[in-house]
Coordinates of N, CA and C in Angstrom, one line a residue:
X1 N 104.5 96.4 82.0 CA 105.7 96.1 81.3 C 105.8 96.8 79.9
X2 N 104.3 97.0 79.2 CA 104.6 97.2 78.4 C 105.1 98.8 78.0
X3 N 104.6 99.5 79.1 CA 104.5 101.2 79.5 C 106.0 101.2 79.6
X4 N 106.8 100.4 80.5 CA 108.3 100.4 80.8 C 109.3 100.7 79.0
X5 N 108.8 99.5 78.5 CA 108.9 99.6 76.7 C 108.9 101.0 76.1
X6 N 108.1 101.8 76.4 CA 107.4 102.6 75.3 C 108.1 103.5 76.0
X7 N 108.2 103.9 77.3 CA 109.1 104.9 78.2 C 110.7 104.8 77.7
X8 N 111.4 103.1 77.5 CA 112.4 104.1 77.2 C 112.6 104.1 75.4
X9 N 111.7 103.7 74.8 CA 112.1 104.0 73.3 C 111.7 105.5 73.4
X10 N 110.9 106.0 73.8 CA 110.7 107.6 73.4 C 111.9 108.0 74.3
X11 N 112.4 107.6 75.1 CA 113.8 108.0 76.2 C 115.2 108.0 74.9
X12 N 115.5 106.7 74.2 CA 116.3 107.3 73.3 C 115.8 107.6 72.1
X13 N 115.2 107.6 71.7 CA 114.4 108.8 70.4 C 114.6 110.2 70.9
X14 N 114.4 110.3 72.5 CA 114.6 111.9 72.5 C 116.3 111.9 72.7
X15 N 117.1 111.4 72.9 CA 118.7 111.6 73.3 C 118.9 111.2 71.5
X16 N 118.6 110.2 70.6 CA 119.0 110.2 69.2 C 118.5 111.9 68.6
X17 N 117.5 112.6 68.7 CA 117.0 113.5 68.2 C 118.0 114.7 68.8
X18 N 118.1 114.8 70.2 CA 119.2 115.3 70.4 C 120.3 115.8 70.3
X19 N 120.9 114.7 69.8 CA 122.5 114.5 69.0 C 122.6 114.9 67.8
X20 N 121.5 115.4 67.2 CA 121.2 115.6 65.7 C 121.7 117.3 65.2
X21 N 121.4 117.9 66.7 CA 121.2 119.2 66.3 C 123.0 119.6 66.0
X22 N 123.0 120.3 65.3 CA 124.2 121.5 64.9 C 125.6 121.5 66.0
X23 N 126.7 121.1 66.1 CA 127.4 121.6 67.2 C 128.1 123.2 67.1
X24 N 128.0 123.9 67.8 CA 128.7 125.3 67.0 C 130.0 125.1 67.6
X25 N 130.9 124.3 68.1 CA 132.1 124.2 68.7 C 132.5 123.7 67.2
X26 N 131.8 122.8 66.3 CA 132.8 122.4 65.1 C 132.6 123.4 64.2
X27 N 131.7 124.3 64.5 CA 131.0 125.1 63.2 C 130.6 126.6 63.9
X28 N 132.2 126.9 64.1 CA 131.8 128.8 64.9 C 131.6 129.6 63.8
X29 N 131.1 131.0 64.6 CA 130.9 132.1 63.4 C 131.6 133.2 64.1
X30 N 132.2 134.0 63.1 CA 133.2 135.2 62.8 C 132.6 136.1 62.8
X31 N 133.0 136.9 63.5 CA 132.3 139.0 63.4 C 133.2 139.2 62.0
X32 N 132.9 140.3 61.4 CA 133.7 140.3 60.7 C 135.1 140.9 60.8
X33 N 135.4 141.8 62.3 CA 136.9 141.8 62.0 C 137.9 140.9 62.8
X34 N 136.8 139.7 63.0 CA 138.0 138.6 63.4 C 139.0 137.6 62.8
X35 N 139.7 137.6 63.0 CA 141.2 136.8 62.5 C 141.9 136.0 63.0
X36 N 142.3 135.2 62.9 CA 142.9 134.1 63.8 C 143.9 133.4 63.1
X37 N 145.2 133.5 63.7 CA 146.6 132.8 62.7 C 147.1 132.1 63.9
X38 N 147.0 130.5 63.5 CA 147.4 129.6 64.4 C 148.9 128.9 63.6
X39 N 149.7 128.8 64.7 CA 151.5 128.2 64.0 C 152.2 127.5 65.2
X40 N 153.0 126.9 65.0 CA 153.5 126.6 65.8 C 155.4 126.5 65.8
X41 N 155.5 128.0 64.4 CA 156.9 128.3 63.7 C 157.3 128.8 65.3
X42 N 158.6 128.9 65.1 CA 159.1 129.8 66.4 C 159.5 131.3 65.4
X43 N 159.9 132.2 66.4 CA 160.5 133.5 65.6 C 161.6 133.2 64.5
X44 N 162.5 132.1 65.0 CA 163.6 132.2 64.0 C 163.3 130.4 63.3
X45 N 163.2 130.8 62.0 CA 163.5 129.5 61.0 C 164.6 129.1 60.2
X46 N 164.5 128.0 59.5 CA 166.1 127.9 58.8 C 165.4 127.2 57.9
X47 N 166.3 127.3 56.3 CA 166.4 126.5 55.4 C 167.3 125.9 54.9
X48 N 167.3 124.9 54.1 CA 168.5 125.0 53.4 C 168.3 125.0 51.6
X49 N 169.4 125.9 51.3 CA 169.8 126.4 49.9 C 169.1 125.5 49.1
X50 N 167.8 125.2 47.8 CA 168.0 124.1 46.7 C 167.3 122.9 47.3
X51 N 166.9 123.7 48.6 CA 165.7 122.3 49.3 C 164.2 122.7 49.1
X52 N 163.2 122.5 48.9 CA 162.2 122.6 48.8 C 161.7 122.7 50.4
X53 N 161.2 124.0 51.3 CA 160.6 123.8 52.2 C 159.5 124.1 52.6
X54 N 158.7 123.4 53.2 CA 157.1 123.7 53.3 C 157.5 124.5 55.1
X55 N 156.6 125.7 55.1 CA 155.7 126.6 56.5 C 154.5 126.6 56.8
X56 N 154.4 125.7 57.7 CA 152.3 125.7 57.5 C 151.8 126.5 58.5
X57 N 150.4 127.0 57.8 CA 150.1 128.2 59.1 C 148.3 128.1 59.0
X58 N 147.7 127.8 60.0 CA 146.0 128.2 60.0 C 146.0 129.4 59.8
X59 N 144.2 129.2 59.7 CA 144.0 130.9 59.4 C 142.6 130.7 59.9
X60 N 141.9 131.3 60.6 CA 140.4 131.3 60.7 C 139.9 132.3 60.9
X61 N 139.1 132.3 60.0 CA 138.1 131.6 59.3 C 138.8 131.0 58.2
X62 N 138.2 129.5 58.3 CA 139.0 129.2 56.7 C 137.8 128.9 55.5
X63 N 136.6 129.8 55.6 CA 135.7 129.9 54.7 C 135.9 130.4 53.3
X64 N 137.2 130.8 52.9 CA 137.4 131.4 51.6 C 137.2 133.1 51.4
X65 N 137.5 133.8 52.4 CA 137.4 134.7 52.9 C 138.1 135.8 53.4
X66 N 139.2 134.8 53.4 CA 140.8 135.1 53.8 C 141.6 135.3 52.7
X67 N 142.5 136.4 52.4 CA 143.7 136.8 51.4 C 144.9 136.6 52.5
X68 N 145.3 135.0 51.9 CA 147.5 135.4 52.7 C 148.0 135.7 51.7
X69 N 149.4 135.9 52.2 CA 150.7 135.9 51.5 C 151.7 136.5 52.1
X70 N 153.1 135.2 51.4 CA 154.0 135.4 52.3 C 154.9 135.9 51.8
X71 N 155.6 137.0 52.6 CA 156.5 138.0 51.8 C 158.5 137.7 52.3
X72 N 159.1 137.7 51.4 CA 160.9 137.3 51.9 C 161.3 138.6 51.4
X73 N 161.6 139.6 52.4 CA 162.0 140.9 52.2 C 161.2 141.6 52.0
X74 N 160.0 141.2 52.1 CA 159.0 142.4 51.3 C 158.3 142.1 49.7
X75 N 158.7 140.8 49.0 CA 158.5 140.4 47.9 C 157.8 139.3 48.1
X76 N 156.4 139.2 47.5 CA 155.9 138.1 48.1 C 156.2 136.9 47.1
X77 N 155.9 135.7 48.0 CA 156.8 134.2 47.3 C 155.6 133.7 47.3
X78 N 154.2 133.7 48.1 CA 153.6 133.0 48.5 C 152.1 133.0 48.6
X79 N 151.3 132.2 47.9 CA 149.7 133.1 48.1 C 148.6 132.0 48.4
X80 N 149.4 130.7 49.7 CA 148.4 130.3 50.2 C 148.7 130.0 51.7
X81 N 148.2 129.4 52.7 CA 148.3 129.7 54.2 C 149.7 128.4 54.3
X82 N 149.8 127.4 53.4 CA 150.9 126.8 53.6 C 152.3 127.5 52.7
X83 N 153.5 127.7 52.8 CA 154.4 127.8 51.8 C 155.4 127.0 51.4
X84 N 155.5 126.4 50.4 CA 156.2 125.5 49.7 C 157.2 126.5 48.9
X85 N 158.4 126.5 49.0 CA 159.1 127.1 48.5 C 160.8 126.4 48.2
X86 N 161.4 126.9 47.6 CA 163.3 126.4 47.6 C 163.7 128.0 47.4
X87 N 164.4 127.6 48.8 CA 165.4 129.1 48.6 C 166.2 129.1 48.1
X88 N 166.6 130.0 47.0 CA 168.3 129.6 46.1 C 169.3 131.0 47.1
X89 N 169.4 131.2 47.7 CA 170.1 132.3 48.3 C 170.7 132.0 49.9
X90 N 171.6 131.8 49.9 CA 172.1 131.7 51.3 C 171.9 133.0 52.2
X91 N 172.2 133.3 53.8 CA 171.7 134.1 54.0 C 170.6 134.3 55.6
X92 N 170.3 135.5 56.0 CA 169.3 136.0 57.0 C 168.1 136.7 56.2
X93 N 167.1 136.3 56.5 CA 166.2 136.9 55.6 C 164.6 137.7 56.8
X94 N 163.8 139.0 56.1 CA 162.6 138.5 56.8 C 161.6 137.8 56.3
X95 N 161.1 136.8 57.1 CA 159.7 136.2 56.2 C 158.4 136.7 57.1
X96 N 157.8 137.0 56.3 CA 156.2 137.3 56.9 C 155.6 136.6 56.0
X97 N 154.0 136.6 57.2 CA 152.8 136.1 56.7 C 151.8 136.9 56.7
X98 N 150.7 137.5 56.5 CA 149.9 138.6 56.3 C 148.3 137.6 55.6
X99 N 147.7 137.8 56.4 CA 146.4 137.4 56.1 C 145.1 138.6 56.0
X100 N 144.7 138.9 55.9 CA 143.7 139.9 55.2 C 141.8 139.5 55.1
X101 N 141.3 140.0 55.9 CA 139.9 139.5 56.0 C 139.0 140.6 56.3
X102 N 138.2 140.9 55.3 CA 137.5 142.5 55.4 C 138.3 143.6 55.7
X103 N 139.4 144.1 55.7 CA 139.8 144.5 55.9 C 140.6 144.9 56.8
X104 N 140.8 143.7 57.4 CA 141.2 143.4 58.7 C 142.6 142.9 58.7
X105 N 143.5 143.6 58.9 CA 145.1 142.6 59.0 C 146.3 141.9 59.9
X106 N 146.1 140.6 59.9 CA 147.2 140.0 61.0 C 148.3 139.2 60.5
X107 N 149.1 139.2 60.8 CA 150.4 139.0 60.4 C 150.9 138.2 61.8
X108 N 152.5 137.7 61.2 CA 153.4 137.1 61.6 C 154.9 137.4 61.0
X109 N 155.7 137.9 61.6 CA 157.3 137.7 61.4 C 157.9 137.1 62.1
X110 N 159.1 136.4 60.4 CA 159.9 135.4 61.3 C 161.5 135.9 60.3
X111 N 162.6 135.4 61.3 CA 164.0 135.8 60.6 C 163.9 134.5 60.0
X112 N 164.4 134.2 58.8 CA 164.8 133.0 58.1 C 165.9 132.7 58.0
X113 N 166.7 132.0 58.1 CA 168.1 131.6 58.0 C 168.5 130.4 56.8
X114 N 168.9 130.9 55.4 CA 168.8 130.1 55.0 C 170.6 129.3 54.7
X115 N 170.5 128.3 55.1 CA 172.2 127.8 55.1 C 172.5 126.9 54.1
X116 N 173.7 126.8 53.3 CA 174.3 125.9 52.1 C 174.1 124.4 52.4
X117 N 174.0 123.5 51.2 CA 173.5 122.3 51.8 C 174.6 121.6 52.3

């Protein structure tokens, strides 16, 4: 009985010791010319005039490693992966996003539509 005991505490000691180690599914690693821009914007966006609107965009690696910014015509508005902005301009616009990692570059364009309130 008592062998039964001892069999399964070292049984979960080894499944607790187990569980302990590192998962790399939460904790991957990057070559370095890889880049990853995850969104769920479509091609065409809209704003409206005098409104404050946020664009959220992943970026991975997000170890501090990564240069974005988002450009409206070619002028950038924007220097982090989310953009909080107020458009004062009515109008079709282009907006990109451009992320930068060793010298590595991936982007996104989108037409913006920005309409009167």
């Amino acid at each position: 009985m008592k062998t039964k005991y001892i069999f399964l505490i070292l049984c979960f000691l080894g499944i607790a010791m187990g569980s302990c180690k590192d998962d790399s599914a939460s904790n991957p690693t990057f070559a370095d010319d890889e880049l990853y821009i995850y969104t769920d914007m479509l091609e065409s966006v809209s704003a409206i005039a005098g409104t404050l609107t946020e664009f959220p965009i992943l970026v991975s690696p997000a170890d501090g490693s990564v240069s974005v910014k988002w450009l409206l015509d070619g002028e950038v508005i924007g220097t982090a992966p989310t953009l909080s902005y107020t458009f004062t301009q009515t109008g079709s616009f282009k907006l990109r996003f451009e992320a930068v990692r060793n010298g590595t570059t991936n982007f996104r364009e989108f037409t913006l539509v920005v309409t009167a309130p």
